[in-house]
Rosetta silent file (secondary structure, phi, psi, omega in degrees, C-alpha in Angstrom):
SEQUENCE: MSPHGTGEGREDDTHRIALVTGAARGLGACIAGRLYDRGYRVALTDLDEEGAVRAAAELDPAGRNAIGLALDVRDKDAFVRVRDRIVAHWDALHVLVNNAGVAKAEPLMDITPDSFRTVVSTNLDGTFFGCQVLGAYFAERGYGRIVNIASLAGQNGGTATGAHYAAAKGGVATLTKVFARELGPHGVTVNAISPGPQDLPVVREMVPPEQLARIEASIPAGRLGRPRFIADMAVLLASEHADAVTGACWDANGGLYMR
SCORE:     score description
SCORE:     0.000 S_00000001
   1 L     0.000  142.504  178.775  194.070  167.889   79.511 S_00000001
   2 L   -62.813  140.396  175.872  192.462  164.520   80.208 S_00000001
   3 L   -65.535  -12.823 -179.527  192.878  161.949   77.418 S_00000001
   4 L   -95.634   -0.529  178.889  189.164  161.365   77.825 S_00000001
   5 L    82.542 -163.388 -175.865  188.234  164.965   77.074 S_00000001
   6 L  -109.351    9.612  179.276  185.801  167.101   79.036 S_00000001
   7 L   107.827  -15.735  178.963  182.682  165.056   78.500 S_00000001
   8 L   -74.558  138.200  177.308  181.715  166.498   75.147 S_00000001
   9 L    77.176   13.839  177.009  181.012  163.922   72.477 S_00000001
  10 L   -67.224  154.247  176.843  180.737  161.039   74.919 S_00000001
  11 L   -76.525   80.500 -167.737  178.827  157.976   73.786 S_00000001
  12 L   -84.394   66.705 -173.604  175.886  159.079   75.913 S_00000001
  13 L  -110.731    5.439 -176.612  173.697  156.029   75.487 S_00000001
  14 L  -131.645  -50.235 -170.810  173.147  154.860   79.031 S_00000001
  15 L    56.398   27.784  174.797  173.347  157.443   81.834 S_00000001
  16 L   -86.072  165.090 -172.070  173.804  154.499   84.128 S_00000001
  17 E  -112.233  131.441 -179.580  175.849  154.780   87.308 S_00000001
  18 E  -126.466  143.034  173.532  179.011  152.788   88.020 S_00000001
  19 E  -113.393  125.300  178.495  181.209  152.432   91.090 S_00000001
  20 E  -119.244  125.707  177.578  184.833  151.423   90.519 S_00000001
  21 L   -91.392  154.185 -179.064  187.081  150.563   93.463 S_00000001
  22 L    60.592   43.428 -169.418  190.822  151.195   93.438 S_00000001
  23 L  -104.605   10.314 -179.071  190.306  153.801   90.729 S_00000001
  24 L   -70.829  -24.888 -177.933  192.839  156.481   91.664 S_00000001
  25 L  -159.452  178.222  171.023  195.383  155.079   89.237 S_00000001
  26 H    62.458 -143.361 -175.699  196.335  152.092   87.119 S_00000001
  27 H   -62.934  -38.620  179.429  193.790  149.600   85.862 S_00000001
  28 H   -61.096  -43.306  177.764  190.979  151.012   88.005 S_00000001
  29 H   -64.709  -36.733  178.700  191.429  154.489   86.552 S_00000001
  30 H   -65.346  -43.984  178.801  191.510  152.977   83.065 S_00000001
  31 H   -64.082  -45.315  178.739  188.250  151.088   83.661 S_00000001
  32 H   -60.037  -41.152  179.806  186.570  154.169   85.130 S_00000001
  33 H   -64.563  -38.134 -179.493  187.705  156.232   82.144 S_00000001
  34 H   -71.384  -38.998  175.090  186.330  153.753   79.653 S_00000001
  35 H   -61.202  -43.539  178.414  182.973  153.592   81.448 S_00000001
  36 H   -60.553  -44.263  178.763  182.878  157.380   81.443 S_00000001
  37 H   -59.671  -29.852 -178.746  183.655  157.452   77.727 S_00000001
  38 L   -88.485    9.022  173.558  180.701  155.151   77.150 S_00000001
  39 L    99.641    2.704  178.260  178.286  157.534   78.846 S_00000001
  40 L   -76.955  149.714  160.934  178.277  156.250   82.412 S_00000001
  41 E   -85.386  133.897 -169.569  178.321  158.447   85.440 S_00000001
  42 E  -127.978  130.643  170.107  181.248  157.065   87.431 S_00000001
  43 E  -100.373  112.858  178.038  182.211  157.131   91.088 S_00000001
  44 E   -91.528  119.054 -178.030  185.956  156.567   91.353 S_00000001
  45 E  -118.228  152.376 -179.143  186.772  155.262   94.818 S_00000001
  46 E  -167.652  156.180  171.522  190.073  154.564   96.494 S_00000001
  47 L   -61.939  -32.310  175.078  191.811  154.407   99.852 S_00000001
  48 L   -85.606   90.153 -175.723  193.722  157.394   98.449 S_00000001
  49 H   -61.884  -43.021 -179.639  190.884  159.928   98.496 S_00000001
  50 H   -60.864  -41.074  178.984  192.969  162.735   96.996 S_00000001
  51 H   -64.810  -39.014  179.019  194.015  160.473   94.143 S_00000001
  52 H   -66.430  -43.146  178.702  190.412  159.448   93.481 S_00000001
  53 H   -63.438  -42.123  179.868  189.232  163.053   93.466 S_00000001
  54 H   -65.107  -43.545 -179.839  192.065  164.040   91.148 S_00000001
  55 H   -64.092  -38.524  178.438  191.361  161.162   88.741 S_00000001
  56 H   -66.020  -40.147 -179.727  187.654  162.054   88.654 S_00000001
  57 H   -66.837  -32.074  176.938  188.467  165.711   87.958 S_00000001
  58 H   -66.803  -34.512  177.201  190.707  164.700   85.065 S_00000001
  59 H   -72.472  -47.448 -170.534  187.772  162.839   83.538 S_00000001
  60 L  -141.926   87.216 -177.665  185.142  165.467   84.199 S_00000001
  61 L   -55.957  -29.701 -179.166  186.351  168.871   85.470 S_00000001
  62 L   -75.464  -18.625  177.591  182.759  170.025   85.930 S_00000001
  63 L    74.008   15.920 -179.420  182.080  167.124   88.293 S_00000001
  64 L   -80.526  -36.053 -172.013  178.692  166.317   86.809 S_00000001
  65 L  -121.906    5.131  175.366  179.431  162.789   85.628 S_00000001
  66 E  -148.920  130.498  177.553  182.491  161.695   87.628 S_00000001
  67 E  -132.757  151.926  176.755  183.198  162.003   91.342 S_00000001
  68 E  -110.920  133.900 -177.046  186.018  160.781   93.561 S_00000001
  69 E  -136.108  149.511  174.334  185.309  159.250   96.964 S_00000001
  70 E   -76.974  137.505  175.420  187.309  157.649   99.761 S_00000001
  71 L  -153.452  120.422  170.422  186.680  153.920  100.247 S_00000001
  72 L   -96.915  104.639 -173.433  188.507  151.379  102.365 S_00000001
  73 L   -67.414  -11.637  178.334  187.280  148.125  100.833 S_00000001
  74 L   -76.807   -7.223 -175.131  188.332  146.214  103.950 S_00000001
  75 L  -115.141  109.826 -178.408  185.437  147.888  105.798 S_00000001
  76 H   -59.419  -40.951 -179.793  181.947  146.636  104.928 S_00000001
  77 H   -63.076  -28.581  177.483  180.317  149.696  106.481 S_00000001
  78 H   -65.401  -36.451  175.068  182.417  151.905  104.202 S_00000001
  79 H   -62.609  -40.385  179.068  180.750  150.280  101.197 S_00000001
  80 H   -62.122  -45.127 -179.081  177.356  151.096  102.714 S_00000001
  81 H   -63.982  -43.499  179.743  178.322  154.734  103.211 S_00000001
  82 H   -66.258  -42.721  176.229  179.695  155.091   99.689 S_00000001
  83 H   -54.806  -47.891 -177.695  176.642  153.374   98.202 S_00000001
  84 H   -65.442  -36.475  178.513  174.374  155.787  100.039 S_00000001
  85 H   -66.359  -41.078 -179.699  176.399  158.813   98.950 S_00000001
  86 H   -66.576  -43.918  179.938  176.273  157.777   95.302 S_00000001
  87 H   -64.908  -38.924  177.569  172.532  157.098   95.413 S_00000001
  88 H   -65.878  -33.188 -176.999  171.934  160.439   97.137 S_00000001
  89 H   -78.955  -42.016 -173.570  174.043  162.177   94.488 S_00000001
  90 H  -121.846    1.439  174.693  172.715  160.465   91.358 S_00000001
  91 L    75.793   -0.946 -177.808  169.561  158.673   92.568 S_00000001
  92 L  -165.219  170.508  173.662  170.737  155.221   91.478 S_00000001
  93 L  -155.381  130.896 -172.927  173.582  152.747   91.119 S_00000001
  94 L  -123.071  -24.648 -171.293  173.759  150.005   88.510 S_00000001
  95 E  -135.399  136.712  171.135  177.320  148.676   88.187 S_00000001
  96 E  -122.722  128.562  170.920  180.089  147.674   90.589 S_00000001
  97 E  -114.006  108.615  178.285  183.630  146.947   89.455 S_00000001
  98 E   -83.753   92.021 -177.009  185.623  145.363   92.279 S_00000001
  99 L  -109.277  -24.143 -172.656  189.117  146.322   91.176 S_00000001
 100 L   -54.921  134.378  179.521  190.861  147.424   94.392 S_00000001
 101 L  -164.726  165.335  174.694  193.840  145.270   95.237 S_00000001
 102 L  -139.476  138.428 -179.867  197.349  145.157   96.565 S_00000001
 103 L  -125.621  143.311  174.953  200.164  142.873   95.440 S_00000001
 104 L  -133.633  134.187  176.143  203.477  142.048   97.054 S_00000001
 105 L   -95.387   94.484 -177.414  206.288  140.019   95.531 S_00000001
 106 L  -128.471  140.378  175.565  207.555  138.126   98.570 S_00000001
 107 L   -57.641  140.736 -174.208  209.215  134.709   98.870 S_00000001
 108 H   -49.865  -49.809 -173.267  206.709  132.136  100.052 S_00000001
 109 H   -79.663   -3.170  179.132  208.455  131.231  103.304 S_00000001
 110 H  -102.705   -1.497 -179.014  209.088  134.885  104.194 S_00000001
 111 L   -70.868  123.574 -179.295  205.445  136.015  104.147 S_00000001
 112 L   -86.561  161.190  175.634  204.509  137.216  107.615 S_00000001
 113 H   -55.405  -41.821  179.732  201.056  136.887  109.155 S_00000001
 114 H   -63.956  -42.364  179.749  200.588  140.659  108.904 S_00000001
 115 H   -64.836  -41.505  179.217  201.587  140.699  105.248 S_00000001
 116 H   -61.859  -45.984 -179.194  199.251  137.790  104.467 S_00000001
 117 H   -63.435  -40.782 -178.380  196.331  139.485  106.219 S_00000001
 118 H   -61.789  -47.122 -177.434  196.975  142.807  104.478 S_00000001
 119 H   -69.127  -45.087 -178.068  196.995  141.319  100.988 S_00000001
 120 H   -68.113  -39.241 -177.064  194.069  138.969  101.527 S_00000001
 121 H   -65.148  -37.695 -179.972  191.888  141.561  103.283 S_00000001
 122 H   -73.892  -49.241 -173.449  192.198  144.045  100.435 S_00000001
 123 H   -76.749  -41.032 -174.364  191.888  141.641   97.529 S_00000001
 124 H   -99.007  -51.210  178.839  189.449  139.056   98.886 S_00000001
 125 H   -59.596  -41.318 -179.056  187.572  140.679  101.772 S_00000001
 126 H   -61.180  -40.485  177.054  187.081  143.813   99.670 S_00000001
 127 H   -66.960  -42.052  179.478  185.511  141.840   96.851 S_00000001
 128 H   -61.505  -48.001 -178.769  183.297  139.930   99.273 S_00000001
 129 H   -65.237  -40.259  177.883  182.027  143.058  101.011 S_00000001
 130 H   -61.430  -45.366  179.197  181.424  144.841   97.705 S_00000001
 131 H   -65.028  -37.664  178.906  179.450  141.907   96.338 S_00000001
 132 H   -64.921  -54.860 -173.068  177.456  141.643   99.566 S_00000001
 133 H   -68.358  -50.583 -178.119  176.534  145.302   99.931 S_00000001
 134 H   -77.419  -31.688  176.980  175.970  146.177   96.294 S_00000001
 135 H   -60.694  -43.066  178.123  174.619  142.741   95.432 S_00000001
 136 H   -64.770  -41.754  178.617  171.837  143.169   97.994 S_00000001
 137 H   -61.436  -47.439  179.941  171.111  146.679   96.706 S_00000001
 138 H   -63.197  -43.710 -176.794  170.933  145.492   93.096 S_00000001
 139 H   -61.676  -37.808  178.252  168.820  142.464   93.964 S_00000001
 140 H   -62.447  -27.256 -177.216  166.225  144.605   95.720 S_00000001
 141 H  -100.972   -4.394  175.236  165.858  146.599   92.507 S_00000001
 142 L    77.655   16.646  179.597  165.920  143.620   90.152 S_00000001
 143 L  -161.416  140.146  172.659  168.962  144.739   88.173 S_00000001
 144 E   177.336  158.100  176.727  172.721  145.034   88.552 S_00000001
 145 E  -131.043  126.292  174.953  176.106  144.200   87.095 S_00000001
 146 E  -120.274  129.100  177.167  179.133  143.192   89.169 S_00000001
 147 E  -122.325  117.675  178.672  182.553  142.739   87.580 S_00000001
 148 E  -100.377  134.094  176.653  185.336  141.356   89.774 S_00000001
 149 E   -92.185  104.903  176.383  188.967  141.757   88.764 S_00000001
 150 L   -90.814 -143.083 -178.297  190.639  138.430   89.478 S_00000001
 151 L  -170.443  150.859  169.813  194.059  137.460   88.117 S_00000001
 152 L   -53.842  -34.571 -178.802  196.058  134.844   86.269 S_00000001
 153 H   -58.322  -31.703  179.224  197.878  134.422   89.588 S_00000001
 154 H   -76.961   -9.311  179.629  194.717  132.952   91.070 S_00000001
 155 H  -102.662  -37.287 -175.769  194.655  130.335   88.316 S_00000001
 156 H  -116.728    5.836  178.730  198.287  129.247   88.023 S_00000001
 157 L    90.002   -4.095  176.019  199.696  130.210   91.424 S_00000001
 158 L    92.547  150.332  177.666  201.410  133.351   90.160 S_00000001
 159 L  -117.385  -34.915 -178.867  204.620  134.112   88.335 S_00000001
 160 L  -126.577   -6.454 -177.662  205.811  137.361   89.883 S_00000001
 161 L  -105.551  168.702 -177.127  203.451  137.865   92.816 S_00000001
 162 L   -81.484  169.054 -179.164  203.324  136.284   96.247 S_00000001
 163 H   -63.526  -32.777  179.992  201.283  133.341   97.469 S_00000001
 164 H   -64.355  -40.882  178.867  199.000  135.652   99.455 S_00000001
 165 H   -67.354  -45.458 -179.838  198.023  137.516   96.278 S_00000001
 166 H   -61.636  -43.198 -179.619  197.528  134.310   94.290 S_00000001
 167 H   -64.570  -42.679 -179.707  195.405  132.770   97.040 S_00000001
 168 H   -63.956  -43.219 -178.672  193.259  135.875   97.370 S_00000001
 169 H   -70.601  -30.653  171.603  192.672  136.131   93.628 S_00000001
 170 H   -62.622  -38.388  176.448  191.775  132.447   93.475 S_00000001
 171 H   -64.762  -36.260  177.677  189.194  133.247   96.118 S_00000001
 172 H   -60.250  -43.521  179.538  187.845  136.108   94.006 S_00000001
 173 H   -62.219  -39.093  178.912  187.160  133.682   91.153 S_00000001
 174 H   -70.513  -43.966  177.982  185.303  131.358   93.523 S_00000001
 175 H   -59.223  -34.871  178.948  183.294  134.149   95.138 S_00000001
 176 H   -57.454  -44.212  179.376  182.253  135.248   91.657 S_00000001
 177 H   -66.844  -42.182 -177.384  180.557  131.896   91.096 S_00000001
 178 H   -63.551  -47.301  179.687  178.932  131.863   94.533 S_00000001
 179 H   -69.880  -33.573  177.601  177.450  135.353   94.174 S_00000001
 180 H   -61.111  -42.073  179.805  176.425  134.697   90.564 S_00000001
 181 H   -66.723  -40.839 -177.571  174.366  131.721   91.691 S_00000001
 182 H   -70.256  -40.734 -170.698  172.799  133.655   94.564 S_00000001
 183 H   -96.230  -14.617 -177.576  171.984  136.841   92.666 S_00000001
 184 H   -52.801  -44.587 -179.385  171.152  135.486   89.216 S_00000001
 185 H   -65.673  -10.233 -177.167  167.438  135.008   89.912 S_00000001
 186 H  -106.324   16.242  176.995  167.239  138.692   90.912 S_00000001
 187 L    81.209   16.528 -177.315  168.489  140.181   87.650 S_00000001
 188 E  -114.321  125.628  174.867  172.066  140.615   88.836 S_00000001
 189 E  -101.056  146.789  179.332  175.049  139.210   86.942 S_00000001
 190 E  -134.466  117.530 -178.229  178.426  138.606   88.575 S_00000001
 191 E  -134.576  165.038  179.519  181.487  137.924   86.442 S_00000001
 192 E  -127.545  153.483  170.869  185.255  138.022   86.738 S_00000001
 193 E  -120.536  132.450  179.222  188.144  139.022   84.515 S_00000001
 194 E  -115.796   90.728  178.322  191.520  137.349   85.017 S_00000001
 195 E   -76.194  149.736  166.203  194.271  139.446   83.442 S_00000001
 196 L   -85.312 -164.449 -179.636  197.806  138.244   83.007 S_00000001
 197 L   -57.905  129.989 -176.530  200.750  140.653   83.461 S_00000001
 198 E  -109.894  152.927  177.232  199.705  144.111   82.327 S_00000001
 199 L   -81.251   78.468 -177.097  201.710  147.025   80.980 S_00000001
 200 L  -128.848  149.311  177.831  201.081  149.177   84.049 S_00000001
 201 H   -54.958  -39.213 -177.533  203.351  151.360   86.192 S_00000001
 202 H   -63.937  -34.176  177.657  202.584  149.283   89.288 S_00000001
 203 H   -67.514  -43.747 -179.485  203.831  146.137   87.516 S_00000001
 204 H   -69.859  -25.471  176.587  207.057  147.831   86.468 S_00000001
 205 H   -75.138  -34.635 -173.528  207.495  149.161   90.015 S_00000001
 206 H   -86.377  -35.658 -173.457  207.027  145.742   91.612 S_00000001
 207 L  -104.094  125.893  178.014  208.900  143.468   89.199 S_00000001
 208 L   -57.219  145.351 -175.252  212.632  144.006   88.491 S_00000001
 209 H   -53.701  -40.580 -178.522  213.330  144.807   84.807 S_00000001
 210 H   -65.518  -41.618  178.995  215.272  141.591   84.182 S_00000001
 211 H   -67.820  -39.913  179.344  212.493  139.435   85.629 S_00000001
 212 H   -64.083  -37.408  177.453  209.836  141.364   83.738 S_00000001
 213 H   -63.580  -39.244  178.255  211.747  140.836   80.498 S_00000001
 214 H   -66.803  -40.245  178.466  211.811  137.089   81.144 S_00000001
 215 H   -62.941  -44.974 -178.552  208.072  137.077   81.870 S_00000001
 216 H   -63.342  -38.277  179.383  207.330  139.014   78.697 S_00000001
 217 H   -67.434  -25.060 -178.582  209.478  136.633   76.651 S_00000001
 218 H   -83.751   -9.972 -177.474  207.517  133.678   78.054 S_00000001
 219 L   -79.771  121.639 -179.467  204.145  135.057   76.918 S_00000001
 220 L   -53.108  -36.993  179.568  203.011  133.334   73.708 S_00000001
 221 L   -73.616  -13.272  172.565  201.515  136.604   72.436 S_00000001
 222 L    83.562   11.713  179.914  204.915  138.224   72.955 S_00000001
 223 L  -160.037  161.182  172.826  203.898  141.239   75.018 S_00000001
 224 L   -68.183  158.631 -178.770  202.377  142.461   78.269 S_00000001
 225 E   -71.274  159.288  178.844  198.627  143.003   78.298 S_00000001
 226 L  -100.088  116.335 -179.609  196.960  146.272   77.382 S_00000001
 227 H   -56.410  -33.707 -179.656  194.951  147.748   80.282 S_00000001
 228 H   -61.245  -34.117  178.440  192.588  149.461   77.843 S_00000001
 229 H   -69.374  -40.475  176.092  191.497  146.039   76.580 S_00000001
 230 H   -59.468  -40.662  177.552  190.774  144.847   80.124 S_00000001
 231 H   -62.055  -40.538  177.760  188.695  147.997   80.548 S_00000001
 232 H   -63.183  -37.784  176.882  186.779  147.175   77.367 S_00000001
 233 H   -62.786  -42.594  179.818  186.054  143.699   78.754 S_00000001
 234 H   -63.422  -41.784  178.634  184.711  145.245   81.962 S_00000001
 235 H   -62.039  -41.361 -179.560  182.483  147.618   79.992 S_00000001
 236 H   -64.259  -44.791  179.064  181.091  144.724   77.972 S_00000001
 237 H   -67.275  -25.046  179.743  180.300  142.663   81.079 S_00000001
 238 H   -83.348   -9.610 -173.154  178.687  145.728   82.660 S_00000001
 239 L   -71.919  156.163 -177.693  176.398  146.336   79.704 S_00000001
 240 L   -62.726  -35.730 -176.498  172.667  145.857   79.874 S_00000001
 241 L   -84.499    9.976  175.193  172.654  143.228   77.127 S_00000001
 242 L   -90.694   28.251 -171.464  175.171  141.055   79.022 S_00000001
 243 L   -72.484  -13.930 -179.885  172.276  139.501   80.927 S_00000001
 244 L   -98.867    5.431  179.172  172.996  135.916   79.822 S_00000001
 245 L  -113.122  113.701  175.918  176.595  135.914   81.059 S_00000001
 246 L  -153.182  149.930 -176.961  177.097  135.260   84.764 S_00000001
 247 L    73.560   11.686 -176.496  179.498  133.244   86.887 S_00000001
 248 L   -92.288  157.181  172.422  182.052  133.481   84.082 S_00000001
 249 E  -127.097  112.203 -178.437  185.760  134.208   84.262 S_00000001
 250 E   -92.503  121.758 -178.382  187.176  135.843   81.143 S_00000001
 251 E   -89.023  142.598  174.646  190.902  135.242   80.635 S_00000001
 252 E  -148.519   79.820 -170.061  193.230  137.804   79.070 S_00000001
 253 L  -129.459   13.640  178.168  196.750  136.549   79.624 S_00000001
 254 L    70.376   12.164 -179.435  198.454  136.427   76.230 S_00000001
 255 L    94.723    6.182  177.854  198.303  132.631   76.184 S_00000001
 256 L   -66.114  -29.470  179.971  200.154  132.052   79.454 S_00000001
 257 L  -136.559  117.375 -178.371  197.228  129.980   80.702 S_00000001
 258 L  -119.978  139.980 -178.882  194.981  128.094   78.311 S_00000001
 259 L  -147.713    0.000    0.000  191.954  125.995   79.237 S_00000001
């Protein structure tokens, strides 16, 4: 049974519609689940269509308030198609969470052109296309919330990830400001969250146990981050009353980076 239940007893106070990218597993699935718990209808999208459909079914077996869709964030036209499918299904769309990403831990001088393009296109191009397509849609309607998932790596150059990932996530933080300035007058807020190392399977798969132990020991708070808290931050930034917060980057890194 889903840890989120079957939809009964949800905090049904919004009935707003959210699109989360990279939501088949990990942080994206956690964010989608928290939005669902708060009464949102949620479209979970991912390059892994089967995974997205499965994650949506775990949230809502009846399929009334959660659906899974295929989305390659590297393709701008794919965002248009998904947007149109969601609007046709639920008549509206109010929130975008740009979470989709890929990370590789590769030595700086060993990163190939193909590897650099792959990481940057998913993390940076995907955020840009999402903000463009959904930002225009929201602006036409005078309301929208965009939450971009950046990273500590984009602020300090990274500790366990490669330069391509750090560079892309630094770009996400900058794009957040650019789109916030452009869309603010149209009732659309654009914000970013920059998590530090999170207690997620993908992190434990990518980082060797000894290195991860050293990273955890270096965190002033003494532990890896909790994905559920990052999800709560995303829900707060997506809320209707978050209208005075835009162009911001909220840090959640256990004290690894203070400013």
